[in-house]
Coordinates of C-alpha atoms in Angstrom, one line a residue:
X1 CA 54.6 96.1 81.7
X2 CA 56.5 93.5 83.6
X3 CA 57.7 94.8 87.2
X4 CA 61.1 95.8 86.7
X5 CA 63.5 96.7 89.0
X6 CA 66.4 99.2 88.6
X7 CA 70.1 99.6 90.2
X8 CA 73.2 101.5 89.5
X9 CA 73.9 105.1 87.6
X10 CA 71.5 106.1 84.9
X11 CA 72.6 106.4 81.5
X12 CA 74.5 104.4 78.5
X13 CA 73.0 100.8 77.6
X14 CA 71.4 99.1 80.2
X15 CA 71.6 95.6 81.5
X16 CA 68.5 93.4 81.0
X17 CA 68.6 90.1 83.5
X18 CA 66.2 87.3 82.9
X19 CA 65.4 84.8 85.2
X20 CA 64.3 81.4 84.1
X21 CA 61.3 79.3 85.2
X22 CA 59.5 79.4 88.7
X23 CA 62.0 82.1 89.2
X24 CA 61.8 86.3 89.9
X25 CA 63.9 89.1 89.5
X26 CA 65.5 88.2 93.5
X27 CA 67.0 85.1 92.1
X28 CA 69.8 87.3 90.4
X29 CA 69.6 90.1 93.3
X30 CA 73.2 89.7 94.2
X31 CA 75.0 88.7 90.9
X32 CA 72.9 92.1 89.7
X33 CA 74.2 94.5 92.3
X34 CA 77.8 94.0 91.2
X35 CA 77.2 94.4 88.0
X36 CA 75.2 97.7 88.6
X37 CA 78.4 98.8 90.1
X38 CA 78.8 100.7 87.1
X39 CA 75.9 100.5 84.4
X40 CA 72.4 100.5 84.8
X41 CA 70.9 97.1 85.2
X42 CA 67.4 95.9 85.1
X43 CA 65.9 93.1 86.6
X44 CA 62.3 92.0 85.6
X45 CA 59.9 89.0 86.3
X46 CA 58.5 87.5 83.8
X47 CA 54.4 87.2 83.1
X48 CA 53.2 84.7 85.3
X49 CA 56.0 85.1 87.9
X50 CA 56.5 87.2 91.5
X51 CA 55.3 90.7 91.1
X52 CA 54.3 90.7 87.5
X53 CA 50.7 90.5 85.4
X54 CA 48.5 87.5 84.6
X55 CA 48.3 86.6 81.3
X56 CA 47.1 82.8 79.5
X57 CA 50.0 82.9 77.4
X58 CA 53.0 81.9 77.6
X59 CA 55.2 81.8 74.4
X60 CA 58.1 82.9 73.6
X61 CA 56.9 85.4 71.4
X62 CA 54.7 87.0 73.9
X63 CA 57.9 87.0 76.2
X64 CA 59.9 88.7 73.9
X65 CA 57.4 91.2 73.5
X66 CA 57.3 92.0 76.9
X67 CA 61.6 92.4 77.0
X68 CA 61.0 94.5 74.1
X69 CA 58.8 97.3 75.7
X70 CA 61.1 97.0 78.9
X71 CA 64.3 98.3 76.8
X72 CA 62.0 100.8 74.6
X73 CA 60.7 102.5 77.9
X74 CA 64.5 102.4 79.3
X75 CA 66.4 103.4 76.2
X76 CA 67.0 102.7 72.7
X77 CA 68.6 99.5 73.3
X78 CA 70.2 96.8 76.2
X79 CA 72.8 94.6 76.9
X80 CA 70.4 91.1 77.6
X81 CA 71.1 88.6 79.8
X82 CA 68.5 85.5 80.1
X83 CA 69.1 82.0 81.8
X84 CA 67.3 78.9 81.0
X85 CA 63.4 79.8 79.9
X86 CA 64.5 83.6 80.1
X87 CA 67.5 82.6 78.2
X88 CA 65.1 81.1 75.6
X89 CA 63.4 84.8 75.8
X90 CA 66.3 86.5 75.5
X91 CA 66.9 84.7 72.3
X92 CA 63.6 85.5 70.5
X93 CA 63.9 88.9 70.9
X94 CA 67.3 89.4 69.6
X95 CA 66.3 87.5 66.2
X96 CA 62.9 89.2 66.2
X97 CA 64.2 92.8 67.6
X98 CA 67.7 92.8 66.9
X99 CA 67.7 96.6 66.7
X100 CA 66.8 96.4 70.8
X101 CA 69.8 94.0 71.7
X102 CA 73.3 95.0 71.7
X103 CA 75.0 92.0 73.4
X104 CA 73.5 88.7 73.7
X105 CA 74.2 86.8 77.1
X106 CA 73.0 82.8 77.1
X107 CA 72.7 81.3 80.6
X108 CA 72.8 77.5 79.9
X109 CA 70.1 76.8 77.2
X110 CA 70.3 76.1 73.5
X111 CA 67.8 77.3 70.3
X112 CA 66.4 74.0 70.5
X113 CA 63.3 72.0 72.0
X114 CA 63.7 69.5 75.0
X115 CA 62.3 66.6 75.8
X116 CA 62.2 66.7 79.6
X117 CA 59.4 68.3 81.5
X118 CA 59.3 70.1 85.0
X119 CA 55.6 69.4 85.2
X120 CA 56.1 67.0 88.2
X121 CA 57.4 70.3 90.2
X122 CA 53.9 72.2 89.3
X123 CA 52.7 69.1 90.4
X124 CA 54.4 69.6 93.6
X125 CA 53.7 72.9 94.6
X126 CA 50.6 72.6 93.2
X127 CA 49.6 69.9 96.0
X128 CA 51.6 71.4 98.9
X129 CA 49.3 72.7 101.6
X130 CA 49.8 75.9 102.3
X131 CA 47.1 76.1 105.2
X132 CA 48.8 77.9 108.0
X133 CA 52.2 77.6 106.8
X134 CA 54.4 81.0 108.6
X135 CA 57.5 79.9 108.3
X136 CA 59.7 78.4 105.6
X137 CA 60.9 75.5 107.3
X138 CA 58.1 74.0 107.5
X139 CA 56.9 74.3 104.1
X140 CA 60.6 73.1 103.3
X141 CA 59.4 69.7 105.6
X142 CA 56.6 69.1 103.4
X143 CA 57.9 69.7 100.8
X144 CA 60.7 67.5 100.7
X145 CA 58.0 64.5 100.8
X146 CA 57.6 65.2 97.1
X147 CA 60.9 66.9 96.0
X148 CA 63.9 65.2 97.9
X149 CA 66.7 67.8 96.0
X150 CA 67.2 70.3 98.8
X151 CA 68.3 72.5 96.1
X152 CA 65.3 72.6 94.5
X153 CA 63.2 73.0 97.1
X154 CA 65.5 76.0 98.4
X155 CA 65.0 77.5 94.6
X156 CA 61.3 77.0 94.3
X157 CA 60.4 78.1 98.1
X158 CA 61.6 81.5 97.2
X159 CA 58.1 81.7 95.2
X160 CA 56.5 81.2 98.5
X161 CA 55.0 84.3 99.9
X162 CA 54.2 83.6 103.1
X163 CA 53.5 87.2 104.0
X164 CA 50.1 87.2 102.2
X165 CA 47.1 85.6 104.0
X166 CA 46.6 82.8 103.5
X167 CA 50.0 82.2 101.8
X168 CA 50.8 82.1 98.5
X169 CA 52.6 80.7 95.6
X170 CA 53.6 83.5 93.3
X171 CA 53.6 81.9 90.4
X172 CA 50.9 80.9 88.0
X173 CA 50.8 77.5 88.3
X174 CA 48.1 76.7 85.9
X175 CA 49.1 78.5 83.2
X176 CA 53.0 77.4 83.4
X177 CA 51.2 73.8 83.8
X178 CA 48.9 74.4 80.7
X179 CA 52.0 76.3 78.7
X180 CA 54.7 73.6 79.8
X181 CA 55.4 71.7 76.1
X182 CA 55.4 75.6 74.9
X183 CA 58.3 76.5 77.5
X184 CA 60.1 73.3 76.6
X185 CA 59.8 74.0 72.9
X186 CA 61.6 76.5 70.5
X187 CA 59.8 78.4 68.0
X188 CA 60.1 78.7 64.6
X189 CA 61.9 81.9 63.6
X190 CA 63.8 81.6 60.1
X191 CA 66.2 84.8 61.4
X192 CA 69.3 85.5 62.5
X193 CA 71.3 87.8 65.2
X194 CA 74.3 89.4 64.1
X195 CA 75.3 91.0 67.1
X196 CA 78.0 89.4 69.8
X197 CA 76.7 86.2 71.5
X198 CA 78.1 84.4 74.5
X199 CA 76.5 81.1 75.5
X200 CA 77.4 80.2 79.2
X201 CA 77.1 76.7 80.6
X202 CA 77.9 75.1 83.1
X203 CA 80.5 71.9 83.4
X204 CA 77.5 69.5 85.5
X205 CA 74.5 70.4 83.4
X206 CA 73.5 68.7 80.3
X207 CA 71.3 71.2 78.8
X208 CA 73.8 72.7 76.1
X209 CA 75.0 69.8 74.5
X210 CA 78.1 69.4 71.9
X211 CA 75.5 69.1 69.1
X212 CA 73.6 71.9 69.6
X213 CA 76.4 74.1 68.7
X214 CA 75.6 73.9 64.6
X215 CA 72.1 75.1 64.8
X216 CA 73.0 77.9 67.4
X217 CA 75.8 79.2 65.1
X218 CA 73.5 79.1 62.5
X219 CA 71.1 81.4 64.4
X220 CA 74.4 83.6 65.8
X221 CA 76.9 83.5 63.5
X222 CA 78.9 85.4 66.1
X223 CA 78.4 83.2 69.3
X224 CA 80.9 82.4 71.8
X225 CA 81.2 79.6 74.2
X226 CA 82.4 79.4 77.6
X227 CA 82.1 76.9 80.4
X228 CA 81.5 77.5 83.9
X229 CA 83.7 74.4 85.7
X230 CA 82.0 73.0 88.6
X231 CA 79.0 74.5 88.2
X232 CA 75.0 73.0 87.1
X233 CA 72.0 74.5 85.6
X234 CA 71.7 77.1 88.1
X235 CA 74.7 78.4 87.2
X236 CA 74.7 81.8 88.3
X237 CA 73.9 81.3 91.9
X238 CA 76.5 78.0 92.1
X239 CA 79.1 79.7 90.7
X240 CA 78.1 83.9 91.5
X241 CA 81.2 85.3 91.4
X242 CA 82.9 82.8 88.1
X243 CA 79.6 83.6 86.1
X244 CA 79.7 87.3 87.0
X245 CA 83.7 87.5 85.8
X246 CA 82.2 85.8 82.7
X247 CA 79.5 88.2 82.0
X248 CA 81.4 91.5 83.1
X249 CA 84.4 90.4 80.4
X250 CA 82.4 90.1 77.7
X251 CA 80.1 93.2 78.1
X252 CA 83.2 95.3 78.3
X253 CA 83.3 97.9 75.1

């Protein structure tokens, strides 16, 4: 099982967050405390990331099948809400399981392969060292020699653990190295999810692009597209409060 983490009153359909890559179940910490308010909601990392198991591969399939025991021990089904590679997730398992999803959230990330890679920030953690690192700052220092984006280097460092000794990464590098095309990739699942769909993006980032639109219709006849102005990628933690509006609206019943 992945680790999962729980907030808010027990009972109706819960909320199923998941994060994207070199990311954890903290990443969504505060956006998922107001929408516990509420509803039960359920944060998990994914295989290979923070507190969760080990495991060689990395498809989406796999991934899917994880979300999929998460909702089964919680319930009979969940609202889902994945961004970027959880996004991706998030998507398998509502065309594979479609019984297990009952509203479909999208954080900025189409059906679709990609070109780009992220293997130069493997790279980069990958070749930090780590020897007698304690605090933060300094591991920001370093670093910054390979990734100049302080953004980036603030969202990867919060995979740092520097409470273990020596400290860690808490991430499996190697396999997310060896399973990158696969991450960047869609599979091919002739299906389709009938349930609501909203596709969030966000106004800077380029991911979800005009022409993607067709072939995710096609996949969910029902989706619905919204745009997050002034925000990027990371949409949820640029814009908490606009995304969280966003997501509340549309899982009203």
């Amino acid at each position: 099982m992945l680790a999962t983490y729980r907030q808010g009153p027990e009972g109706g359909t819960p909320l199923l967050i998941v994060h994207g890559l070199f990311g954890s179940a903290r990443n969504w910490g505060a956006v998922a405390r107001r929408l516990a308010r509420d509803r039960l909601v359920l944060t998990v990392d994914m295989r290979n990331h923070g507190d969760s198991f080990r495991d060689p591969d990395h498809g989406y399939e796999d991934m899917a099948g994880d979300l999929a025991r998460v909702i089964e021990r919680n319930g009979d089904s969940a609202d889902v809400l994945g961004h970027s590679m959880g996004g991706k997730a998030a998507m398998v398992l509502a065309l594979t399981r479609p019984e297990l999803v009952d509203r479909l959230i999208v954080g900025d990330i189409a059906p679709v392969a990609y070109s780009h890679t992220q293997l130069h920030l493997v790279q980069a953690m990958q070749e930090l060292d780590l020897t007698g690192l304690t605090r933060r700052s300094e591991a920001d220092s370093k670093l910054a020699r390979i990734v100049p984006d302080s953004g980036t280097r603030a969202f990867l460092l919060q995979s740092l653990d520097l409470k273990s000794s020596p400290a860690r990464w808490k991430l499996n590098l190697d396999v997310l190295s060896a399973e990158m095309d696969g991450i960047l990739g869609w599979p091919d699942i002739d299906s389709r999810f009938d349930g609501p769909a909203l596709f969030l993006t966000g106004e800077n980032s380029d991911y979800f692009r005009q022409e993607y639109r067709p072939e995710t219709k096609r996949l969910f006849p029902r989706a619905r597209f919204a745009r997050i102005r002034g925000a990027g990628h990371w949409l949820h933690a640029d814009k908490p409060r606009e995304f969280e509006a966003a997501a509340a609206s549309f899982l009203v019943r």
